[in-house]
PDB file of C-alpha atoms and ligand atoms in Angstrom:
ATOM      1  CA  MET C   1     -63.899 150.312  41.128  1.00 74.00           C
ATOM      2  CA  SER C   2     -60.969 148.311  41.547  1.00 94.00           C
ATOM      3  CA  LEU C   3     -58.821 147.011  38.713  1.00 98.00           C
ATOM      4  CA  ARG C   4     -57.602 143.395  39.006  1.00 98.00           C
ATOM      5  CA  LEU C   5     -54.615 142.007  36.829  1.00 98.00           C
ATOM      6  CA  GLY C   6     -55.042 138.139  35.413  1.00 98.00           C
ATOM      7  CA  VAL C   7     -51.974 136.925  34.093  1.00 98.00           C
ATOM      8  CA  ASN C   8     -52.035 134.614  31.565  1.00 98.00           C
ATOM      9  CA  ILE C   9     -49.335 132.051  31.593  1.00 98.00           C
ATOM     10  CA  ASP C  10     -49.951 130.033  28.274  1.00 98.00           C
ATOM     11  CA  HIS C  11     -46.523 131.188  26.896  1.00 97.00           C
ATOM     12  CA  VAL C  12     -44.561 129.884  29.568  1.00 98.00           C
ATOM     13  CA  ALA C  13     -45.903 126.340  28.559  1.00 98.00           C
ATOM     14  CA  THR C  14     -44.949 126.949  25.139  1.00 97.00           C
ATOM     15  CA  VAL C  15     -41.411 127.485  25.907  1.00 97.00           C
ATOM     16  CA  ARG C  16     -41.666 124.298  27.894  1.00 98.00           C
ATOM     17  CA  ASN C  17     -43.279 122.512  25.162  1.00 97.00           C
ATOM     18  CA  ALA C  18     -40.179 123.511  22.669  1.00 97.00           C
ATOM     19  CA  ARG C  19     -37.902 121.243  24.228  1.00 96.00           C
ATOM     20  CA  GLY C  20     -40.481 118.787  25.593  1.00 93.00           C
ATOM     21  CA  GLY C  21     -39.247 118.510  29.283  1.00 95.00           C
ATOM     22  CA  ILE C  22     -41.201 120.223  32.197  1.00 97.00           C
ATOM     23  CA  HIS C  23     -38.979 123.525  32.849  1.00 98.00           C
ATOM     24  CA  PRO C  24     -40.139 126.156  32.650  1.00 98.00           C
ATOM     25  CA  ASP C  25     -43.201 124.886  34.653  1.00 98.00           C
ATOM     26  CA  PRO C  26     -46.576 127.310  34.086  1.00 98.00           C
ATOM     27  CA  VAL C  27     -47.548 126.321  37.530  1.00 98.00           C
ATOM     28  CA  GLU C  28     -44.793 127.709  39.346  1.00 98.00           C
ATOM     29  CA  ALA C  29     -44.594 130.718  36.817  1.00 98.00           C
ATOM     30  CA  ALA C  30     -48.679 131.241  37.920  1.00 98.00           C
ATOM     31  CA  LEU C  31     -47.746 131.034  41.740  1.00 98.00           C
ATOM     32  CA  LEU C  32     -44.616 133.274  40.922  1.00 98.00           C
ATOM     33  CA  ALA C  33     -47.062 135.929  39.469  1.00 98.00           C
ATOM     34  CA  VAL C  34     -49.715 135.683  42.344  1.00 98.00           C
ATOM     35  CA  LYS C  35     -46.788 136.295  44.823  1.00 98.00           C
ATOM     36  CA  ALA C  36     -46.024 139.400  42.938  1.00 98.00           C
ATOM     37  CA  GLY C  37     -49.573 140.795  42.591  1.00 98.00           C
ATOM     38  CA  ALA C  38     -51.415 138.748  40.306  1.00 98.00           C
ATOM     39  CA  ASP C  39     -54.927 138.781  40.681  1.00 98.00           C
ATOM     40  CA  GLY C  40     -55.819 135.995  39.109  1.00 98.00           C
ATOM     41  CA  ILE C  41     -54.478 133.357  36.647  1.00 98.00           C
ATOM     42  CA  THR C  42     -55.775 132.908  33.616  1.00 98.00           C
ATOM     43  CA  ALA C  43     -54.898 130.008  31.226  1.00 98.00           C
ATOM     44  CA  HIS C  44     -56.418 128.506  27.596  1.00 97.00           C
ATOM     45  CA  LEU C  45     -56.743 124.906  27.060  1.00 98.00           C
ATOM     46  CA  ARG C  46     -56.723 124.830  23.450  1.00 96.00           C
ATOM     47  CA  GLU C  47     -57.958 122.175  21.540  1.00 94.00           C
ATOM     48  CA  ASP C  48     -54.764 121.109  20.312  1.00 94.00           C
ATOM     49  CA  ARG C  49     -52.915 121.184  23.562  1.00 96.00           C
ATOM     50  CA  ARG C  50     -50.428 123.396  21.879  1.00 94.00           C
ATOM     51  CA  HIS C  51     -49.463 125.238  25.058  1.00 96.00           C
ATOM     52  CA  ILE C  52     -51.440 124.535  28.257  1.00 98.00           C
ATOM     53  CA  ARG C  53     -52.091 120.687  28.634  1.00 98.00           C
ATOM     54  CA  ASP C  54     -54.692 118.934  30.707  1.00 98.00           C
ATOM     55  CA  GLU C  55     -52.381 118.303  33.247  1.00 98.00           C
ATOM     56  CA  ASP C  56     -51.233 121.971  33.867  1.00 98.00           C
ATOM     57  CA  ILE C  57     -54.624 123.277  34.332  1.00 98.00           C
ATOM     58  CA  LYS C  58     -55.558 120.481  36.894  1.00 98.00           C
ATOM     59  CA  ARG C  59     -52.525 121.173  38.873  1.00 98.00           C
ATOM     60  CA  LEU C  60     -53.180 124.680  38.480  1.00 98.00           C
ATOM     61  CA  ARG C  61     -56.633 124.321  39.941  1.00 98.00           C
ATOM     62  CA  ALA C  62     -55.107 122.160  42.907  1.00 98.00           C
ATOM     63  CA  VAL C  63     -52.655 124.895  43.962  1.00 98.00           C
ATOM     64  CA  LEU C  64     -53.367 128.267  42.950  1.00 98.00           C
ATOM     65  CA  ARG C  65     -54.841 130.056  46.044  1.00 96.00           C
ATOM     66  CA  ALA C  66     -55.772 133.025  43.651  1.00 98.00           C
ATOM     67  CA  PRO C  67     -58.965 132.736  41.098  1.00 98.00           C
ATOM     68  CA  LEU C  68     -58.255 130.473  37.884  1.00 98.00           C
ATOM     69  CA  ASN C  69     -59.806 131.573  34.638  1.00 98.00           C
ATOM     70  CA  MET C  70     -59.726 128.967  32.395  1.00 98.00           C
ATOM     71  CA  GLU C  71     -60.209 130.121  28.277  1.00 98.00           C
ATOM     72  CA  MET C  72     -61.695 127.697  25.863  1.00 97.00           C
ATOM     73  CA  ALA C  73     -64.172 126.825  23.223  1.00 96.00           C
ATOM     74  CA  ALA C  74     -67.797 126.429  23.568  1.00 96.00           C
ATOM     75  CA  THR C  75     -67.100 122.616  22.969  1.00 96.00           C
ATOM     76  CA  GLU C  76     -68.487 119.600  24.738  1.00 97.00           C
ATOM     77  CA  GLU C  77     -65.282 118.288  25.516  1.00 97.00           C
ATOM     78  CA  MET C  78     -64.083 121.399  26.916  1.00 98.00           C
ATOM     79  CA  VAL C  79     -67.214 122.142  28.772  1.00 98.00           C
ATOM     80  CA  ASP C  80     -67.012 118.566  30.537  1.00 98.00           C
ATOM     81  CA  ILE C  81     -63.476 119.263  31.544  1.00 98.00           C
ATOM     82  CA  ALA C  82     -64.705 122.681  32.973  1.00 98.00           C
ATOM     83  CA  CYS C  83     -67.384 120.982  34.771  1.00 98.00           C
ATOM     84  CA  ASP C  84     -64.866 118.708  36.505  1.00 98.00           C
ATOM     85  CA  LEU C  85     -62.595 121.246  37.357  1.00 98.00           C
ATOM     86  CA  LYS C  86     -64.361 123.947  38.261  1.00 98.00           C
ATOM     87  CA  PRO C  87     -62.237 127.020  38.274  1.00 98.00           C
ATOM     88  CA  HIS C  88     -63.678 130.275  39.479  1.00 98.00           C
ATOM     89  CA  ALA C  89     -64.358 131.378  35.735  1.00 98.00           C
ATOM     90  CA  CYS C  90     -64.456 130.290  32.204  1.00 98.00           C
ATOM     91  CA  CYS C  91     -63.718 132.480  29.467  1.00 98.00           C
ATOM     92  CA  ILE C  92     -65.433 131.289  25.970  1.00 97.00           C
ATOM     93  CA  VAL C  93     -63.153 132.220  22.953  1.00 96.00           C
ATOM     94  CA  PRO C  94     -63.542 131.384  19.215  1.00 94.00           C
ATOM     95  CA  GLU C  95     -60.869 128.768  18.020  1.00 87.00           C
ATOM     96  CA  ARG C  96     -59.515 127.675  14.866  1.00 76.00           C
ATOM     97  CA  ARG C  97     -56.721 125.629  14.583  1.00 64.00           C
ATOM     98  CA  GLU C  98     -55.011 127.276  12.126  1.00 67.00           C
ATOM     99  CA  GLU C  99     -54.446 130.551  14.159  1.00 68.00           C
ATOM    100  CA  VAL C 100     -51.391 132.016  16.018  1.00 70.00           C
ATOM    101  CA  THR C 101     -53.988 133.522  18.662  1.00 68.00           C
ATOM    102  CA  THR C 102     -57.392 134.393  19.405  1.00 66.00           C
ATOM    103  CA  GLU C 103     -57.754 136.416  16.473  1.00 72.00           C
ATOM    104  CA  GLY C 104     -61.354 137.940  16.941  1.00 84.00           C
ATOM    105  CA  GLY C 105     -64.051 137.731  19.464  1.00 94.00           C
ATOM    106  CA  LEU C 106     -66.824 135.304  19.590  1.00 96.00           C
ATOM    107  CA  ASP C 107     -69.722 135.846  17.133  1.00 95.00           C
ATOM    108  CA  VAL C 108     -72.297 135.750  20.400  1.00 96.00           C
ATOM    109  CA  ALA C 109     -75.358 136.902  18.017  1.00 90.00           C
ATOM    110  CA  GLY C 110     -74.546 134.230  15.457  1.00 93.00           C
ATOM    111  CA  GLN C 111     -74.126 131.455  18.055  1.00 94.00           C
ATOM    112  CA  ASN C 112     -77.005 131.957  20.377  1.00 92.00           C
ATOM    113  CA  ALA C 113     -78.429 128.236  19.890  1.00 93.00           C
ATOM    114  CA  LEU C 114     -74.455 126.580  20.619  1.00 95.00           C
ATOM    115  CA  LEU C 115     -73.760 129.538  23.739  1.00 96.00           C
ATOM    116  CA  VAL C 116     -76.913 128.978  25.667  1.00 97.00           C
ATOM    117  CA  PRO C 117     -76.624 125.729  26.927  1.00 97.00           C
ATOM    118  CA  VAL C 118     -73.051 125.785  27.489  1.00 97.00           C
ATOM    119  CA  ILE C 119     -73.393 128.896  29.489  1.00 98.00           C
ATOM    120  CA  ARG C 120     -76.042 127.595  31.582  1.00 97.00           C
ATOM    121  CA  ARG C 121     -74.187 124.367  31.929  1.00 98.00           C
ATOM    122  CA  LEU C 122     -71.177 126.131  33.388  1.00 98.00           C
ATOM    123  CA  SER C 123     -73.127 128.750  35.478  1.00 98.00           C
ATOM    124  CA  ASP C 124     -75.334 125.966  37.396  1.00 98.00           C
ATOM    125  CA  ARG C 125     -71.543 124.429  38.255  1.00 98.00           C
ATOM    126  CA  GLY C 126     -71.099 127.701  39.971  1.00 98.00           C
ATOM    127  CA  ILE C 127     -68.538 129.038  37.324  1.00 98.00           C
ATOM    128  CA  ARG C 128     -68.517 132.529  36.468  1.00 98.00           C
ATOM    129  CA  VAL C 129     -69.141 132.644  32.260  1.00 98.00           C
ATOM    130  CA  SER C 130     -67.450 135.345  30.210  1.00 98.00           C
ATOM    131  CA  LEU C 131     -67.787 136.177  26.798  1.00 98.00           C
ATOM    132  CA  PHE C 132     -64.357 136.991  24.716  1.00 97.00           C
ATOM    133  CA  VAL C 133     -66.012 139.947  22.383  1.00 97.00           C
ATOM    134  CA  ASP C 134     -64.986 142.751  19.888  1.00 97.00           C
ATOM    135  CA  PRO C 135     -65.906 145.933  21.282  1.00 98.00           C
ATOM    136  CA  ASP C 136     -69.281 145.614  18.963  1.00 97.00           C
ATOM    137  CA  PRO C 137     -72.655 146.852  20.456  1.00 97.00           C
ATOM    138  CA  LYS C 138     -74.684 143.620  18.645  1.00 96.00           C
ATOM    139  CA  GLN C 139     -71.993 141.831  20.657  1.00 97.00           C
ATOM    140  CA  ILE C 140     -72.855 142.611  23.561  1.00 98.00           C
ATOM    141  CA  ALA C 141     -76.409 143.051  23.373  1.00 97.00           C
ATOM    142  CA  ALA C 142     -76.404 139.455  22.259  1.00 97.00           C
ATOM    143  CA  SER C 143     -74.127 138.478  25.333  1.00 98.00           C
ATOM    144  CA  ALA C 144     -75.992 140.064  28.090  1.00 97.00           C
ATOM    145  CA  ALA C 145     -79.102 138.382  26.370  1.00 97.00           C
ATOM    146  CA  VAL C 146     -77.353 134.720  26.309  1.00 96.00           C
ATOM    147  CA  GLY C 147     -77.238 134.932  30.148  1.00 95.00           C
ATOM    148  CA  ALA C 148     -73.106 135.297  30.466  1.00 97.00           C
ATOM    149  CA  ALA C 149     -72.104 137.260  33.471  1.00 97.00           C
ATOM    150  CA  VAL C 150     -69.087 138.801  31.972  1.00 98.00           C
ATOM    151  CA  VAL C 151     -67.861 140.337  28.581  1.00 98.00           C
ATOM    152  CA  GLU C 152     -63.638 140.318  27.881  1.00 98.00           C
ATOM    153  CA  LEU C 153     -63.576 142.927  25.225  1.00 98.00           C
ATOM    154  CA  HIS C 154     -60.835 142.183  22.966  1.00 97.00           C
ATOM    155  CA  THR C 155     -58.265 145.015  22.802  1.00 98.00           C
ATOM    156  CA  GLY C 156     -56.453 143.444  19.780  1.00 96.00           C
ATOM    157  CA  ALA C 157     -57.268 145.965  17.438  1.00 97.00           C
ATOM    158  CA  TYR C 158     -56.602 148.618  19.745  1.00 98.00           C
ATOM    159  CA  ALA C 159     -53.351 147.171  20.625  1.00 98.00           C
ATOM    160  CA  HIS C 160     -52.629 146.865  16.615  1.00 97.00           C
ATOM    161  CA  GLY C 161     -53.322 151.353  16.749  1.00 95.00           C
ATOM    162  CA  GLU C 162     -56.333 150.963  14.771  1.00 94.00           C
ATOM    163  CA  ASP C 163     -57.984 154.199  14.429  1.00 95.00           C
ATOM    164  CA  GLY C 164     -61.112 154.803  16.635  1.00 97.00           C
ATOM    165  CA  GLU C 165     -60.958 151.738  18.982  1.00 98.00           C
ATOM    166  CA  LEU C 166     -60.160 153.165  22.042  1.00 98.00           C
ATOM    167  CA  GLU C 167     -63.254 155.141  21.343  1.00 98.00           C
ATOM    168  CA  ARG C 168     -65.325 151.750  20.371  1.00 98.00           C
ATOM    169  CA  LEU C 169     -63.671 149.774  23.874  1.00 98.00           C
ATOM    170  CA  ARG C 170     -64.924 152.948  25.891  1.00 98.00           C
ATOM    171  CA  THR C 171     -68.827 152.927  24.483  1.00 98.00           C
ATOM    172  CA  ALA C 172     -68.544 149.027  24.571  1.00 98.00           C
ATOM    173  CA  ALA C 173     -67.624 149.347  28.212  1.00 98.00           C
ATOM    174  CA  ALA C 174     -70.235 151.566  28.733  1.00 98.00           C
ATOM    175  CA  GLN C 175     -72.961 149.479  27.056  1.00 98.00           C
ATOM    176  CA  ALA C 176     -72.121 146.469  28.764  1.00 98.00           C
ATOM    177  CA  ALA C 177     -71.856 148.147  32.472  1.00 98.00           C
ATOM    178  CA  GLY C 178     -75.048 149.495  31.632  1.00 98.00           C
ATOM    179  CA  LEU C 179     -76.504 145.933  31.096  1.00 98.00           C
ATOM    180  CA  GLY C 180     -75.404 144.669  33.999  1.00 98.00           C
ATOM    181  CA  LEU C 181     -72.337 142.846  32.606  1.00 98.00           C
ATOM    182  CA  GLU C 182     -68.920 142.387  34.853  1.00 98.00           C
ATOM    183  CA  VAL C 183     -66.404 144.137  32.195  1.00 98.00           C
ATOM    184  CA  HIS C 184     -63.005 142.555  31.406  1.00 98.00           C
ATOM    185  CA  ALA C 185     -60.536 143.508  28.953  1.00 98.00           C
ATOM    186  CA  GLY C 186     -57.479 142.042  27.067  1.00 98.00           C
ATOM    187  CA  HIS C 187     -55.505 141.208  24.151  1.00 97.00           C
ATOM    188  CA  GLY C 188     -52.308 142.509  23.096  1.00 98.00           C
ATOM    189  CA  LEU C 189     -51.770 144.877  25.984  1.00 98.00           C
ATOM    190  CA  SER C 190     -48.495 146.082  27.092  1.00 98.00           C
ATOM    191  CA  PHE C 191     -46.135 148.790  29.512  1.00 98.00           C
ATOM    192  CA  GLY C 192     -46.874 151.106  26.279  1.00 98.00           C
ATOM    193  CA  ASN C 193     -50.736 150.659  25.744  1.00 98.00           C
ATOM    194  CA  VAL C 194     -52.317 149.566  28.903  1.00 98.00           C
ATOM    195  CA  ALA C 195     -52.775 153.142  30.276  1.00 98.00           C
ATOM    196  CA  PRO C 196     -55.789 154.246  28.301  1.00 98.00           C
ATOM    197  CA  VAL C 197     -57.592 151.100  28.562  1.00 98.00           C
ATOM    198  CA  ALA C 198     -56.599 150.778  32.233  1.00 98.00           C
ATOM    199  CA  ALA C 199     -58.312 154.179  33.099  1.00 98.00           C
ATOM    200  CA  ILE C 200     -61.863 152.804  31.507  1.00 98.00           C
ATOM    201  CA  SER C 201     -63.535 152.852  34.764  1.00 98.00           C
ATOM    202  CA  GLN C 202     -66.012 150.181  33.962  1.00 98.00           C
ATOM    203  CA  ILE C 203     -63.189 148.030  33.162  1.00 98.00           C
ATOM    204  CA  SER C 204     -62.739 145.727  36.671  1.00 98.00           C
ATOM    205  CA  GLU C 205     -60.027 143.237  34.833  1.00 98.00           C
ATOM    206  CA  LEU C 206     -57.341 142.848  32.326  1.00 98.00           C
ATOM    207  CA  ASN C 207     -55.783 139.867  30.936  1.00 98.00           C
ATOM    208  CA  ILE C 208     -52.343 140.043  29.838  1.00 98.00           C
ATOM    209  CA  GLY C 209     -50.087 137.343  28.689  1.00 98.00           C
ATOM    210  CA  HIS C 210     -47.547 137.220  25.489  1.00 98.00           C
ATOM    211  CA  PHE C 211     -46.252 140.782  26.274  1.00 98.00           C
ATOM    212  CA  LEU C 212     -45.749 140.100  30.179  1.00 98.00           C
ATOM    213  CA  ILE C 213     -44.236 136.608  29.475  1.00 98.00           C
ATOM    214  CA  GLY C 214     -41.761 138.499  26.872  1.00 98.00           C
ATOM    215  CA  GLN C 215     -40.871 140.908  29.060  1.00 98.00           C
ATOM    216  CA  ALA C 216     -39.631 138.840  32.108  1.00 98.00           C
ATOM    217  CA  ILE C 217     -37.170 137.516  29.339  1.00 97.00           C
ATOM    218  CA  PHE C 218     -35.600 141.088  29.712  1.00 98.00           C
ATOM    219  CA  ASP C 219     -35.842 142.071  32.933  1.00 97.00           C
ATOM    220  CA  GLY C 220     -35.027 138.563  34.171  1.00 98.00           C
ATOM    221  CA  LEU C 221     -31.907 137.924  31.947  1.00 98.00           C
ATOM    222  CA  PRO C 222     -29.544 139.747  33.783  1.00 98.00           C
ATOM    223  CA  SER C 223     -30.065 137.924  36.930  1.00 98.00           C
ATOM    224  CA  VAL C 224     -30.219 134.338  35.413  1.00 98.00           C
ATOM    225  CA  VAL C 225     -26.853 135.344  33.525  1.00 98.00           C
ATOM    226  CA  GLN C 226     -25.171 136.294  36.672  1.00 97.00           C
ATOM    227  CA  GLU C 227     -26.386 133.292  38.780  1.00 98.00           C
ATOM    228  CA  MET C 228     -24.861 130.944  36.305  1.00 98.00           C
ATOM    229  CA  LYS C 229     -21.550 132.825  35.719  1.00 97.00           C
ATOM    230  CA  ARG C 230     -21.468 132.300  39.688  1.00 97.00           C
ATOM    231  CA  LEU C 231     -22.049 128.670  39.534  1.00 97.00           C
ATOM    232  CA  MET C 232     -19.186 128.168  36.366  1.00 97.00           C
ATOM    233  CA  GLY C 233     -16.872 129.984  39.013  1.00 96.00           C
ATOM    234  CA  ALA C 234     -17.369 128.374  41.773  1.00 97.00           C
ATOM    235  CA  ALA C 235     -17.058 125.059  39.896  1.00 97.00           C
ATOM    236  CA  ARG C 236     -13.733 126.165  38.971  1.00 96.00           C
ATOM    237  CA  GLY C 237     -12.852 127.868  42.584  1.00 93.00           C
ATOM    238  CA  ALA C 238     -12.633 131.621  40.964  1.00 84.00           C
ATOM    239  CA  ALA C 239     -14.534 134.411  39.943  1.00 81.00           C
ATOM    240  CA  LEU C 240     -15.154 134.415  36.015  1.00 83.00           C
TER     241      LEU C 240
HETATM  242  N1  LIG S 301     -57.748 137.449  27.098  1.00 81.35           N
HETATM  243  C1  LIG S 301     -58.041 136.513  25.840  1.00 81.35           C
HETATM  244  C2  LIG S 301     -59.545 136.097  25.604  1.00 81.35           C
HETATM  245  C3  LIG S 301     -57.288 135.895  25.155  1.00 81.35           C
HETATM  246  O1  LIG S 301     -57.491 134.775  24.396  1.00 81.35           O
HETATM  247  C4  LIG S 301     -55.854 136.106  25.323  1.00 81.35           C
HETATM  248  C5  LIG S 301     -54.832 135.575  24.406  1.00 81.35           C
HETATM  249  O2  LIG S 301     -55.005 133.932  24.973  1.00 81.35           O
HETATM  250  C6  LIG S 301     -55.770 137.110  26.283  1.00 81.35           C
HETATM  251  C7  LIG S 301     -56.443 137.692  26.804  1.00 81.35           C
HETATM  252  C8  LIG S 301     -54.088 137.811  26.580  1.00 81.35           C
HETATM  253  O3  LIG S 301     -53.572 138.302  25.407  1.00 81.35           O
HETATM  254  P1  LIG S 301     -52.102 138.308  25.496  1.00 81.35           P
HETATM  255  O4  LIG S 301     -51.392 137.136  25.382  1.00 81.35           O
HETATM  256  O5  LIG S 301     -51.678 139.249  23.697  1.00 81.35           O
HETATM  257  O6  LIG S 301     -51.845 139.209  26.591  1.00 81.35           O
END
């Protein structure tokens, strides 16, 4: 089975929003990521719009040729936006305003009544619905029961180096695939920890954001410094 990379561009918007302007543009970053080989783009439209904004997600939908995976909370507002936008997929995540990032998986088992109509509305619009869950057998069984097509396994605890987490991910992936769910994974993945997760055969997609955007600073800084020095030198008619 092939393994796709979904690139999460939220933190390009974080940097843009720090200055309130239009640079760097997350849509331009998404196009660049796809050109470089990303198989899809993920963006999280949070209730507080702290990074991705409504306009970003609309532009992404309009210009991207690759599949767009919209992360969102299971609220009426977000379901309305998604049904209007019709992205390839929606990944439902738990959301708390005070959190820095998505801290844990959804409690699918405990939120059955909330999730069933949300999943139905999105699925009826032809959107693939993914549920972001901890690698917990109870949550995976509940995800299949509520009618999700996909589970995305939360790799945060694994990324933090917690004991036994890789094994939990392996077991969860096998269980989910056995129940007929497509299996994705993500959160906290980096060059240093991706390999053992990428080796889990049932996983067909990894969604990675913060590390890639952060690492792009180190990989990109030399060339932008050189270009700035070139422009400065050209303005003075000499190499600096
Ligand atoms: N998958 C989901 C469902 C997420 O909420 C996030 C974080 O927005 C990611 C993947 C990517 O995590 P990271 O930015 O740590 O790579």
